[in-house]
mmCIF file of N, CA and C in Angstrom:
data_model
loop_
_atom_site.group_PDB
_atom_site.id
_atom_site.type_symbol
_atom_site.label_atom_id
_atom_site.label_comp_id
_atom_site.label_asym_id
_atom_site.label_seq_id
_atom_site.Cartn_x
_atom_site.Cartn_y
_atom_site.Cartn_z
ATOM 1 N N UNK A 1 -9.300 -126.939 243.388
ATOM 2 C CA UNK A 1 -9.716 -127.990 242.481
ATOM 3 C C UNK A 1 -11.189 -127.908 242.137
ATOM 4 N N UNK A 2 -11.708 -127.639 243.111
ATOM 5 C CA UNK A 2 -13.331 -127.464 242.759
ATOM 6 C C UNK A 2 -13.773 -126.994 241.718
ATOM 7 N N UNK A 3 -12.995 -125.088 241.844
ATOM 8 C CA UNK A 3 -13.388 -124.219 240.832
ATOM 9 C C UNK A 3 -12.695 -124.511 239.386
ATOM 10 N N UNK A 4 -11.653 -125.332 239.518
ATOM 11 C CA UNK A 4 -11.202 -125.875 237.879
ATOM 12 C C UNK A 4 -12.675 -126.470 237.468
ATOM 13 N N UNK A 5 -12.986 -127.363 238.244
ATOM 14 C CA UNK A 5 -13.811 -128.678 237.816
ATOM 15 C C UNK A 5 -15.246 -127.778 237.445
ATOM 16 N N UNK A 6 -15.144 -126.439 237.584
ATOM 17 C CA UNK A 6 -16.707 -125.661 237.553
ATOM 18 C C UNK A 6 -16.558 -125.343 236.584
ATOM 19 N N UNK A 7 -15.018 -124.525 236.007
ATOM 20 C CA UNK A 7 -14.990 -124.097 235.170
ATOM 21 C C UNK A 7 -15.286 -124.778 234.217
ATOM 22 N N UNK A 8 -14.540 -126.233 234.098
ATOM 23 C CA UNK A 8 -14.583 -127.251 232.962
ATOM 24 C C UNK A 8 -15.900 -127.158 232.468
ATOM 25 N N UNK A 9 -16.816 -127.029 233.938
ATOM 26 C CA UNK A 9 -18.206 -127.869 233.385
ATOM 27 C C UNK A 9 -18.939 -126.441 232.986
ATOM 28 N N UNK A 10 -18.887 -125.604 233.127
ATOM 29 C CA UNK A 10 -19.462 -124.002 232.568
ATOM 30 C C UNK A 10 -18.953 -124.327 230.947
ATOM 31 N N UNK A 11 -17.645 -124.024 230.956
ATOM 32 C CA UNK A 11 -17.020 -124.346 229.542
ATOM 33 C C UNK A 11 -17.499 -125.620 228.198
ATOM 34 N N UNK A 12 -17.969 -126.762 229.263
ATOM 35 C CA UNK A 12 -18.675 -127.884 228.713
ATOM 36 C C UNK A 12 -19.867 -127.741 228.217
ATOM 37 N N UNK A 13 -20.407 -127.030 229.586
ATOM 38 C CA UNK A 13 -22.091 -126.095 229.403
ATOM 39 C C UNK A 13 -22.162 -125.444 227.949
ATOM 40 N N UNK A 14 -21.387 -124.823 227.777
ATOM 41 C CA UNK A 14 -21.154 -123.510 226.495
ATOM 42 C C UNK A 14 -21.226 -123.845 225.506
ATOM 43 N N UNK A 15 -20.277 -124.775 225.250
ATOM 44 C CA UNK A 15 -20.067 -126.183 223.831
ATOM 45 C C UNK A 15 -21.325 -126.150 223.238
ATOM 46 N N UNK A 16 -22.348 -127.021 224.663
ATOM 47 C CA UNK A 16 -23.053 -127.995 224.170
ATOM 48 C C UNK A 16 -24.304 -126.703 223.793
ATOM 49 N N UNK A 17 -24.564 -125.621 224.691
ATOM 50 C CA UNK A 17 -25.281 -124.380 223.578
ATOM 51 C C UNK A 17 -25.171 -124.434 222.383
ATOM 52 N N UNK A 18 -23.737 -124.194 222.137
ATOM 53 C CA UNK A 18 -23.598 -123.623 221.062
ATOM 54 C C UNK A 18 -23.767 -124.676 220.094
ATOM 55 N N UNK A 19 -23.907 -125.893 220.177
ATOM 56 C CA UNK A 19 -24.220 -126.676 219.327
ATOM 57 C C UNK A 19 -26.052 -126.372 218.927
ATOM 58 N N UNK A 20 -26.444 -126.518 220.362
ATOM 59 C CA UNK A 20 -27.999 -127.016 220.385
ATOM 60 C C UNK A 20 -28.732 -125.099 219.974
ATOM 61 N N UNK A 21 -27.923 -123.941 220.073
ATOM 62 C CA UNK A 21 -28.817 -123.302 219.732
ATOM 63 C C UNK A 21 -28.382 -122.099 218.344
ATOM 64 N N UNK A 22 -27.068 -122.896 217.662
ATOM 65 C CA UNK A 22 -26.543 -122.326 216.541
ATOM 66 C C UNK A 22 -26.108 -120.971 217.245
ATOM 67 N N UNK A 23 -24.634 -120.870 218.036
ATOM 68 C CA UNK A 23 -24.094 -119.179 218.773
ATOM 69 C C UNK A 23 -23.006 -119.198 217.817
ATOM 70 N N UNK A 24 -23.121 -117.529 217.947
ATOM 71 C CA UNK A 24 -21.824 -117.258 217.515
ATOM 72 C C UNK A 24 -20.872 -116.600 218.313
ATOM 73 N N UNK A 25 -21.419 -116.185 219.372
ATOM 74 C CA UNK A 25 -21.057 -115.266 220.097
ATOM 75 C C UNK A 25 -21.288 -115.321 221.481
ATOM 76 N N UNK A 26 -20.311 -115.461 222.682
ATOM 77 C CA UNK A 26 -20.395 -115.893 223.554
ATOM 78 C C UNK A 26 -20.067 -114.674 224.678
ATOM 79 N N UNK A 27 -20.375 -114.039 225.391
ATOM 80 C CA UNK A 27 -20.302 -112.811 226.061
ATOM 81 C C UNK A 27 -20.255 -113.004 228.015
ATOM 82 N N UNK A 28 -18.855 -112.866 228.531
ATOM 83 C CA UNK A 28 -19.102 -113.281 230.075
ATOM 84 C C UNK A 28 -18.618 -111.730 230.777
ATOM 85 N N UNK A 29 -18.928 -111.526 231.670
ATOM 86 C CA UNK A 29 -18.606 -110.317 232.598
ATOM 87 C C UNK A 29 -18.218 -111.284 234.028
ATOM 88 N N UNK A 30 -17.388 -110.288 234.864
ATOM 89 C CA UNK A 30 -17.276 -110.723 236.256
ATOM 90 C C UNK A 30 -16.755 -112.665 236.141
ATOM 91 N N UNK A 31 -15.797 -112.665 234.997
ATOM 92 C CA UNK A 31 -15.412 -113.894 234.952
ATOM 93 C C UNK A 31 -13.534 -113.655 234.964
ATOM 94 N N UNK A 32 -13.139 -114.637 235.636
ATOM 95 C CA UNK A 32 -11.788 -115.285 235.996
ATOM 96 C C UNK A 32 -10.776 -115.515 234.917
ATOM 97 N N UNK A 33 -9.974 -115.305 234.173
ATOM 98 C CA UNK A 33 -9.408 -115.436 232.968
ATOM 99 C C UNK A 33 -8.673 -117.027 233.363
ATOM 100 N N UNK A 34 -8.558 -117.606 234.433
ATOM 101 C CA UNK A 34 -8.553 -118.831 234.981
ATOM 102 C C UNK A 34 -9.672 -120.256 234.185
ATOM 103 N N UNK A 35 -10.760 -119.672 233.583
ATOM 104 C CA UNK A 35 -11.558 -120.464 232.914
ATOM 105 C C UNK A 35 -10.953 -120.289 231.562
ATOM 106 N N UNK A 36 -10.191 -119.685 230.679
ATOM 107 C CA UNK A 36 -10.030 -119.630 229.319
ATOM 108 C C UNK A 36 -9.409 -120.895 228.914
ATOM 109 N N UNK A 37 -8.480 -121.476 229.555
ATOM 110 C CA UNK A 37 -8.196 -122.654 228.558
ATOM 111 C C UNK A 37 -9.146 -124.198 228.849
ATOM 112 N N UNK A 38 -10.125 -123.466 229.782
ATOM 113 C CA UNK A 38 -11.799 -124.653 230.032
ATOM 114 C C UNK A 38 -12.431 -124.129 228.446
ATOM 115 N N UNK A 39 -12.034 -122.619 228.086
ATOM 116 C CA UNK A 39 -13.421 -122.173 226.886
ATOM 117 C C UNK A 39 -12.489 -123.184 225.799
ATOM 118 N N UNK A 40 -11.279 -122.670 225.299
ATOM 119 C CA UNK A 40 -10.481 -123.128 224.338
ATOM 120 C C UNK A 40 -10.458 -124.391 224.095
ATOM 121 N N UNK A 41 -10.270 -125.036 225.080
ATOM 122 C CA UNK A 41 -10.597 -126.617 224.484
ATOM 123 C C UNK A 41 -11.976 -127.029 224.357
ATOM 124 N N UNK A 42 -12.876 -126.295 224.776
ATOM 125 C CA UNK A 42 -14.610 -127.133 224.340
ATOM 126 C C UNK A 42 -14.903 -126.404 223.090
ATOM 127 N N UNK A 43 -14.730 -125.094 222.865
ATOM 128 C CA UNK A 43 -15.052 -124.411 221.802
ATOM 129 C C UNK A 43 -14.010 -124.392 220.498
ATOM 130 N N UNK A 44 -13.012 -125.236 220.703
ATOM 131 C CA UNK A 44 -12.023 -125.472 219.463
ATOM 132 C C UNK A 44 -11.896 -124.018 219.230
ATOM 133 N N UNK A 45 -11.203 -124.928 218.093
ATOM 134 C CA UNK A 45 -10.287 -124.008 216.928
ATOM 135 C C UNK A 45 -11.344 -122.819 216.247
ATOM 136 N N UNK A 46 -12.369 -122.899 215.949
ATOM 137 C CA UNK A 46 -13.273 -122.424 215.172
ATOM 138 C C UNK A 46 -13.787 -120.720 215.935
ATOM 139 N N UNK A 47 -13.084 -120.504 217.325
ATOM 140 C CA UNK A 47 -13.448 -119.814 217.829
ATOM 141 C C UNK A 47 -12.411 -119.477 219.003
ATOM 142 N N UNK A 48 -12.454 -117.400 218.537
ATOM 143 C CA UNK A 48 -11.462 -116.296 219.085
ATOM 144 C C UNK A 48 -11.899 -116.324 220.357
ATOM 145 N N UNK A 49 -10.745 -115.944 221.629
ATOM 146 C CA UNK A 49 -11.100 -115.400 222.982
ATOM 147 C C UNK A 49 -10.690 -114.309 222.850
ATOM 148 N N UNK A 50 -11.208 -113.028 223.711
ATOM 149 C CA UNK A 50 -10.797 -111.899 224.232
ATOM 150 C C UNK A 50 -10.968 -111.771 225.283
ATOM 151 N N UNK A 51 -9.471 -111.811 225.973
ATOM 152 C CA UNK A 51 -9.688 -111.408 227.288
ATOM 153 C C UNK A 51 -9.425 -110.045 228.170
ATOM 154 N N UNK A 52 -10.343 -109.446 228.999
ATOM 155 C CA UNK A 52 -9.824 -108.081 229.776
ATOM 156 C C UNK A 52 -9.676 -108.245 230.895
ATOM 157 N N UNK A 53 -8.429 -107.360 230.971
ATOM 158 C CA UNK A 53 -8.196 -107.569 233.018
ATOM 159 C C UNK A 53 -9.248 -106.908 233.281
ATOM 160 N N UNK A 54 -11.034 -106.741 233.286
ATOM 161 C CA UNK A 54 -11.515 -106.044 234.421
ATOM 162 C C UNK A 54 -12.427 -107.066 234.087
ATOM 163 N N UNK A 55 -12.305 -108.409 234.243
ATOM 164 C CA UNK A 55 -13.112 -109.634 234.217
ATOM 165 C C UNK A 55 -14.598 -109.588 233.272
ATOM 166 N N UNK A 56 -13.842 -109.573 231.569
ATOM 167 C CA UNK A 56 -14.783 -109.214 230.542
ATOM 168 C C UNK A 56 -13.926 -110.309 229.464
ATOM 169 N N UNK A 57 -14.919 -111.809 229.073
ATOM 170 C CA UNK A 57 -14.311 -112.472 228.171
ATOM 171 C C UNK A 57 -15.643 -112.399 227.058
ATOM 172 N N UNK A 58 -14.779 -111.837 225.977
ATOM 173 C CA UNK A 58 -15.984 -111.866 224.747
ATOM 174 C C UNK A 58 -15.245 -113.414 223.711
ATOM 175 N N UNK A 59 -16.009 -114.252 223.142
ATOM 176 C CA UNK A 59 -15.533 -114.968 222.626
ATOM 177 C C UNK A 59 -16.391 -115.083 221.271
ATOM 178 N N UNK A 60 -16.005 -115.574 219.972
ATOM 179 C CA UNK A 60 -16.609 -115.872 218.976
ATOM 180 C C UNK A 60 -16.296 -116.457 218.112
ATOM 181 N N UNK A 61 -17.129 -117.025 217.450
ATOM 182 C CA UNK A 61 -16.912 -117.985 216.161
ATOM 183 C C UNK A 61 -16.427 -117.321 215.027
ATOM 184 N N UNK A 62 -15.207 -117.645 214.770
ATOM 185 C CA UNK A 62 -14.399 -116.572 213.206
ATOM 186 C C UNK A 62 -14.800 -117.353 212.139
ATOM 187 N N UNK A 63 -15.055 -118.393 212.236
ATOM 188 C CA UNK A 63 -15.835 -119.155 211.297
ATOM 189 C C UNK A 63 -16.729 -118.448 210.071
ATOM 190 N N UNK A 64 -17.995 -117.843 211.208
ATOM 191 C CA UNK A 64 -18.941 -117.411 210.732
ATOM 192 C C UNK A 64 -18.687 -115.381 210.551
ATOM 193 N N UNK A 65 -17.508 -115.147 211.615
ATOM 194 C CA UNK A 65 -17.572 -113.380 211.801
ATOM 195 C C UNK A 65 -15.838 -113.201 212.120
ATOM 196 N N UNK A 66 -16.119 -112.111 211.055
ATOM 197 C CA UNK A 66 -14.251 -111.564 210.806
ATOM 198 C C UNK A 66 -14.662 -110.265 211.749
ATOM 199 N N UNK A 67 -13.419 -110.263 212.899
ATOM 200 C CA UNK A 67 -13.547 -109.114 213.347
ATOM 201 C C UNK A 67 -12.715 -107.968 212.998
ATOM 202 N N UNK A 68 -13.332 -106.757 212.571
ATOM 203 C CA UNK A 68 -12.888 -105.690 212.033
ATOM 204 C C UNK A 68 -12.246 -104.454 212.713
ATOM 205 N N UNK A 69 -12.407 -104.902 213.879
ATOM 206 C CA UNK A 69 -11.576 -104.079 215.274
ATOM 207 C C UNK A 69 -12.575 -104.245 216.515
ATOM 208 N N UNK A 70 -11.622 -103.587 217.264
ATOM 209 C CA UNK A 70 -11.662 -104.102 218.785
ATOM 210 C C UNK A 70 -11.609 -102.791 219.996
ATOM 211 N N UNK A 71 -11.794 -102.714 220.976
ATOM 212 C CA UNK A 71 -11.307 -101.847 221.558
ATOM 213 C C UNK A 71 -11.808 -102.210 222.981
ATOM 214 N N UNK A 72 -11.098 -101.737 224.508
ATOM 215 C CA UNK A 72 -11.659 -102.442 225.631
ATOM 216 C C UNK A 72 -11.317 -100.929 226.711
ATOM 217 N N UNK A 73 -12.739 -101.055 227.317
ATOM 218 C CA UNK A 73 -12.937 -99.133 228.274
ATOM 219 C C UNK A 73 -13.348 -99.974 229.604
ATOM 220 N N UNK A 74 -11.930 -100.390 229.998
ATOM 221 C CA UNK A 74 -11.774 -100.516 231.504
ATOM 222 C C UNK A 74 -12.791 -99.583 232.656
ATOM 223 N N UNK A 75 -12.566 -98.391 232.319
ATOM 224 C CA UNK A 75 -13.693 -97.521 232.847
ATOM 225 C C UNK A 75 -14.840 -97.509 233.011
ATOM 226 N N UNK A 76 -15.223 -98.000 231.905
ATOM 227 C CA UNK A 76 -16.532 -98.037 231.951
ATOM 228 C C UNK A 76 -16.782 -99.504 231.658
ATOM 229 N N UNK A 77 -15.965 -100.440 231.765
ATOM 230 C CA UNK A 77 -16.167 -101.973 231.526
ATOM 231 C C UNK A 77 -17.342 -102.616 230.585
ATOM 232 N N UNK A 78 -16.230 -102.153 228.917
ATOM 233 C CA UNK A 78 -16.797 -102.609 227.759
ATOM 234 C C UNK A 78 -15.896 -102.480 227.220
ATOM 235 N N UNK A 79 -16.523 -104.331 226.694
ATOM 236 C CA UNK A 79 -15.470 -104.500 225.202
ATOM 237 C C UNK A 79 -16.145 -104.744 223.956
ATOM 238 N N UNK A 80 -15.997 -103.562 222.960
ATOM 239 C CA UNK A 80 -16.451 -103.185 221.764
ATOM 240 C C UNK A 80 -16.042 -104.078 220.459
ATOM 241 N N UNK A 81 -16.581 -104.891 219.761
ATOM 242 C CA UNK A 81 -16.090 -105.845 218.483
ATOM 243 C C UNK A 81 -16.499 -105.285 217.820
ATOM 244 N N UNK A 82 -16.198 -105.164 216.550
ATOM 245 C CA UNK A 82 -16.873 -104.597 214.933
ATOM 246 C C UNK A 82 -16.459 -106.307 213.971
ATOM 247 N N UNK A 83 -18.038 -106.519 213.722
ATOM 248 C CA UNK A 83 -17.888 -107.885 212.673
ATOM 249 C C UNK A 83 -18.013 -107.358 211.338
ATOM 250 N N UNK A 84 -17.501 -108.704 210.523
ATOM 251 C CA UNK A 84 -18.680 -108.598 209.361
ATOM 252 C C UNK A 84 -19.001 -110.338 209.692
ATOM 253 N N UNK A 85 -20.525 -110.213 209.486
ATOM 254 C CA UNK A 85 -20.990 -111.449 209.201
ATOM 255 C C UNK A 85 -20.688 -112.012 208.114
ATOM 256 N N UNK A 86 -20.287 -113.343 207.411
ATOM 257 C CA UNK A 86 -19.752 -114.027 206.358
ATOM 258 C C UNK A 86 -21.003 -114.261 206.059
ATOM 259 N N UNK A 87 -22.028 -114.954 206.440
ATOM 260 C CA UNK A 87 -23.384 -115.660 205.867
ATOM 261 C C UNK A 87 -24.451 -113.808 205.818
ATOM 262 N N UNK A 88 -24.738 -113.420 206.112
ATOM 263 C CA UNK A 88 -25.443 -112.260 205.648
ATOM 264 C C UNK A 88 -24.891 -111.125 205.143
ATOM 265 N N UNK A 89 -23.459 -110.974 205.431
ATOM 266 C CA UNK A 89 -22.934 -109.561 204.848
ATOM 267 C C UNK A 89 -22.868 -108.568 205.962
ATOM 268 N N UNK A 90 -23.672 -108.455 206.887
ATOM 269 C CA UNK A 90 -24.084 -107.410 207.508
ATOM 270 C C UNK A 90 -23.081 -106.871 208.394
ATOM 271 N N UNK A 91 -22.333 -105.918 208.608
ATOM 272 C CA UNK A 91 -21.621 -105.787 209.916
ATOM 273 C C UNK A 91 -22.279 -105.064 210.636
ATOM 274 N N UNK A 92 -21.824 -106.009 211.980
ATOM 275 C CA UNK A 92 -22.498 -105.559 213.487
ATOM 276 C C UNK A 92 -21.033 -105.158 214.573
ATOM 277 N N UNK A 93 -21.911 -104.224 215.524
ATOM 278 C CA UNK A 93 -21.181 -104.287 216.823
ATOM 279 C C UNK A 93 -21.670 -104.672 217.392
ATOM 280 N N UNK A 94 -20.741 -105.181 218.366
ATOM 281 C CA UNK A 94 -21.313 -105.861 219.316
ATOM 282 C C UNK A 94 -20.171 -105.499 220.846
ATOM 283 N N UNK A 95 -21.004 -105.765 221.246
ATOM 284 C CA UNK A 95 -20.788 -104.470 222.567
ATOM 285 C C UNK A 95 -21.038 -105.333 224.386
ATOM 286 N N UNK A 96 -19.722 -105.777 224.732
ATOM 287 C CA UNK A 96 -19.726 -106.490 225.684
ATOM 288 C C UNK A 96 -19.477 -106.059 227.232
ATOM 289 N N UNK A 97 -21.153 -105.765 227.857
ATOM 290 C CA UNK A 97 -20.529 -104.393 228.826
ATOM 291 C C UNK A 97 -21.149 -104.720 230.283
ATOM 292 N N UNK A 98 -20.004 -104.851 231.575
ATOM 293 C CA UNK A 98 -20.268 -105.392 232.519
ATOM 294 C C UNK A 98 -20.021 -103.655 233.577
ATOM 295 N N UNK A 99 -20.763 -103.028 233.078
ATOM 296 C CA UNK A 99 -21.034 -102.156 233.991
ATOM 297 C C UNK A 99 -20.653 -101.695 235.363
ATOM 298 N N UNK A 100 -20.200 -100.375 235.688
ATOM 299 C CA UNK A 100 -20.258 -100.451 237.288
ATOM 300 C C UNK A 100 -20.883 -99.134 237.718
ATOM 301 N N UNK A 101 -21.496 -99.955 238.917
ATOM 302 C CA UNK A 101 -22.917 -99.319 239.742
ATOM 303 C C UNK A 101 -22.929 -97.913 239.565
ATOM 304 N N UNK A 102 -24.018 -97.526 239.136
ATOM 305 C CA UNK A 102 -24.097 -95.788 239.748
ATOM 306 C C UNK A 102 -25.097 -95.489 240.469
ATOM 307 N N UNK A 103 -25.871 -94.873 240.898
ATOM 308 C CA UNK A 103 -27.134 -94.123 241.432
ATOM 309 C C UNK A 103 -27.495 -93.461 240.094
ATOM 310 N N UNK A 104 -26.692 -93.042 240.119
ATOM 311 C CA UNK A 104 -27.169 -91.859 238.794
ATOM 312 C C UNK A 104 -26.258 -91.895 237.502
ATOM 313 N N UNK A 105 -27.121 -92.767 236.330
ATOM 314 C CA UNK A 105 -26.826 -93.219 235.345
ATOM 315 C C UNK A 105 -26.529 -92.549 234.182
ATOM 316 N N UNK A 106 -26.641 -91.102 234.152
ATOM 317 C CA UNK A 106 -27.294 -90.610 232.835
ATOM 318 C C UNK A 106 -25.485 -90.490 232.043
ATOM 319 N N UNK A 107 -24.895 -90.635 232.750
ATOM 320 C CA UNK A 107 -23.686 -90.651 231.474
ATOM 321 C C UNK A 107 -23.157 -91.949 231.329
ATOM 322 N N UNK A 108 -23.783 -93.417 231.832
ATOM 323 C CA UNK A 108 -24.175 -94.351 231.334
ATOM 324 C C UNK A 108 -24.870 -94.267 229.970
ATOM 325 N N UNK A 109 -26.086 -93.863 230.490
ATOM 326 C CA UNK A 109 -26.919 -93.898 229.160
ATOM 327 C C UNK A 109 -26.792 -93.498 227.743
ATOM 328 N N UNK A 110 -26.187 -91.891 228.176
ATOM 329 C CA UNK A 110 -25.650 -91.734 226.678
ATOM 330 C C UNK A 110 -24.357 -92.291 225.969
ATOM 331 N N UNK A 111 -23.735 -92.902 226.869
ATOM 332 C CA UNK A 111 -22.402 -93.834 226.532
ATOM 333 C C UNK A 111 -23.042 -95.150 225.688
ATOM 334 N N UNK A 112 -24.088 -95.195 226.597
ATOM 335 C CA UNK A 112 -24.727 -96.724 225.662
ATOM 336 C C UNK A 112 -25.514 -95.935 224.306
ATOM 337 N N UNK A 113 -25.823 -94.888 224.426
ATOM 338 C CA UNK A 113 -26.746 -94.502 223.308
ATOM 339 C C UNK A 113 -25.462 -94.034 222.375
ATOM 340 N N UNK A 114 -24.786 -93.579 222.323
ATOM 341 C CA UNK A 114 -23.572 -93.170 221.730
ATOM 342 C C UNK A 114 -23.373 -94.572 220.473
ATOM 343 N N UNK A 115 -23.235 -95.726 221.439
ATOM 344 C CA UNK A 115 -22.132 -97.101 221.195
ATOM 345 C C UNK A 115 -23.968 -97.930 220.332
ATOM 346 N N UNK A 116 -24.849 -97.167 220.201
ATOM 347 C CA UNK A 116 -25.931 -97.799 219.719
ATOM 348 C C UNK A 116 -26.280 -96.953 217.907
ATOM 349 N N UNK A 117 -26.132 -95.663 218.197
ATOM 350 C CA UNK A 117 -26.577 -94.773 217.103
ATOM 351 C C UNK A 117 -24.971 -94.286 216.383
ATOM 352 N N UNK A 118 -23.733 -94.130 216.867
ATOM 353 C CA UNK A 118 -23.143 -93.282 216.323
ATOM 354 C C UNK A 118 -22.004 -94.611 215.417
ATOM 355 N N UNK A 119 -22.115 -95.223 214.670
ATOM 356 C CA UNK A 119 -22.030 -96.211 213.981
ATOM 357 C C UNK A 119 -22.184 -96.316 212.406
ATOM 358 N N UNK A 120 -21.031 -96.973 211.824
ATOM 359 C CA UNK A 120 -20.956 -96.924 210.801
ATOM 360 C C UNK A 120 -21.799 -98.138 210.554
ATOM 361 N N UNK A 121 -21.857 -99.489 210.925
ATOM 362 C CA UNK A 121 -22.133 -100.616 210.848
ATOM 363 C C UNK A 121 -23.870 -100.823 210.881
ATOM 364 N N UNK A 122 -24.331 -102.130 210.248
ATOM 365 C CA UNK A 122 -25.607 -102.450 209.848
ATOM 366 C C UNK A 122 -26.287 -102.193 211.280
ATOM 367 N N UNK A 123 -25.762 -102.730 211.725
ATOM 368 C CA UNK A 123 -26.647 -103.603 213.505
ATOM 369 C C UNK A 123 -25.620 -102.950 214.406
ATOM 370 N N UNK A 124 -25.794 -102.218 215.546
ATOM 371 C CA UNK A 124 -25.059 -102.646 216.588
ATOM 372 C C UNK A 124 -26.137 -102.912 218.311
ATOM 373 N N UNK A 125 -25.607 -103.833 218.661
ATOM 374 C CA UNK A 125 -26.101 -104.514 220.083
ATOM 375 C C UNK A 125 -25.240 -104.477 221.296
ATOM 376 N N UNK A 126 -25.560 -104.218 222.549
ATOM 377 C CA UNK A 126 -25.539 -104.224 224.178
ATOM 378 C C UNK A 126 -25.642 -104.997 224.290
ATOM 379 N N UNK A 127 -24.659 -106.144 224.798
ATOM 380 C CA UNK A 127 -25.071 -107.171 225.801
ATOM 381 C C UNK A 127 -24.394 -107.257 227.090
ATOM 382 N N UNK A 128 -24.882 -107.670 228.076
ATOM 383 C CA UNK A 128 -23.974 -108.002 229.238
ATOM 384 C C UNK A 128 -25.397 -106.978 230.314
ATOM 385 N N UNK A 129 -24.395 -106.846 231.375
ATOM 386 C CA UNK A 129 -25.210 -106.442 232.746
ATOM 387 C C UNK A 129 -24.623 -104.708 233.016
ATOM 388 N N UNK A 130 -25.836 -103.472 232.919
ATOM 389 C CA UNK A 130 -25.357 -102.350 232.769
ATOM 390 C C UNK A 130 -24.791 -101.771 234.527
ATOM 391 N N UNK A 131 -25.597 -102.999 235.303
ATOM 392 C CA UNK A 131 -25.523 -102.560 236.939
ATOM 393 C C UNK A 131 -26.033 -101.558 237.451
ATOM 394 N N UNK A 132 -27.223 -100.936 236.824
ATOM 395 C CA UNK A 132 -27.596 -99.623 236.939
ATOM 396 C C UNK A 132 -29.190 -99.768 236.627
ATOM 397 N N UNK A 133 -29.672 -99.290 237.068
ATOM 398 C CA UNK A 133 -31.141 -98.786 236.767
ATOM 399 C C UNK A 133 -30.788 -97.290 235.509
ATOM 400 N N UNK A 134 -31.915 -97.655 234.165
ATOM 401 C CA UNK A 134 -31.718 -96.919 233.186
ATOM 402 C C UNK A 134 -32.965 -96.597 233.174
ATOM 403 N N UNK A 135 -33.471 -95.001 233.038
ATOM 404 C CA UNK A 135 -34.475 -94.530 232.614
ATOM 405 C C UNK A 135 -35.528 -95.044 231.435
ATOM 406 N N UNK A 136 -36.703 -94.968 231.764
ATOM 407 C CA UNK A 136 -37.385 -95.606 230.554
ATOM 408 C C UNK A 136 -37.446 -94.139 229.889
ATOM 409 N N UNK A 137 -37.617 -94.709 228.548
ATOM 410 C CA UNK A 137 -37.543 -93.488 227.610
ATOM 411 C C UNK A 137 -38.392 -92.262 227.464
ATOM 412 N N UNK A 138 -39.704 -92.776 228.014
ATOM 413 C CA UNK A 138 -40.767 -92.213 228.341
ATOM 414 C C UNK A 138 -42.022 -91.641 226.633
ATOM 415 N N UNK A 139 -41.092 -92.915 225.696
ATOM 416 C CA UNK A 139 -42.234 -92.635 223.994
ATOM 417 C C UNK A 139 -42.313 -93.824 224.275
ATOM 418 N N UNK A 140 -43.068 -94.188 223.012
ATOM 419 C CA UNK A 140 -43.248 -95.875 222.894
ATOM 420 C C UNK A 140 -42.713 -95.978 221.441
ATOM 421 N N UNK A 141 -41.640 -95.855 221.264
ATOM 422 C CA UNK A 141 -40.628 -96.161 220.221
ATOM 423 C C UNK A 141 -40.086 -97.458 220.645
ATOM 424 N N UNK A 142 -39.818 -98.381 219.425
ATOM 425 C CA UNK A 142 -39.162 -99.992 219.458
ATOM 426 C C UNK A 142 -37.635 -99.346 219.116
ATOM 427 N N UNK A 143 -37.267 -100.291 220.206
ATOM 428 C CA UNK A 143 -35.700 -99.832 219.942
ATOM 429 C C UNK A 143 -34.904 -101.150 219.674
#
């Protein structure tokens, strides 16, 4: 009973963001698919869940973003969206990735550099926790 009542209030938590800081896009790793019908009823109708069995819920407002495909790499624990934004035009990926540990990252890295540059779309973005220490690039390029 506890963890219902956490979920509710995480799920409640989320709402009231997304009111107070205009989201569209809501991104959890290492979460319980036990909280989804806490997201569904605070976040209405106005907004998709995706859920993965390797505890990866991407959620978003269809309101504002039509998603143009999907895809989910258990393996490497990421789930990939392709939008188009309705208010700017722009399509983005967006890239929901709960990582698991390595010592030695480097086919991390180019997996993330891959899912950053090799893209048809305006924007694409990383979010979530990579679990890894990633090399700094070693230029001073803005990425």
């Amino acid at each position: 009973g506890h963890t219902l009542k956490r979920y509710q209030h995480i799920a409640s938590g989320l709402a009231n963001s997304i009111k107070k800081q205009a989201v569209d896009v809501i991104l959890l790793q290492e979460a319980d698919k036990s909280i989804v019908p806490y997201l569904k009823e605070a976040l209405g109708k106005g907004w998709e869940i995706i859920i993965d069995d390797f505890g990866v819920i991407s959620c978003y407002n269809n309101e504002r973003l039509v998603l143009q495909g999907t895809s989910g790499n258990k393996e490497s624990g990421i789930r990939s969206m392709a939008f188009q934004d309705t208010h700017s035009g722009l399509s983005i990926d967006v890239h929901n990735i709960w990582g698991l540990y390595s010592p030695f990252p480097h086919h991390m890295e180019k997996q993330y550099h891959a899912l950053l540059t090799q893209t048809k779309s305006d924007l694409s973005v990383i979010m979530g926790d990579t679990n890894s220490r990633l090399a700094p690039p070693g230029d001073h390029t803005k990425r």
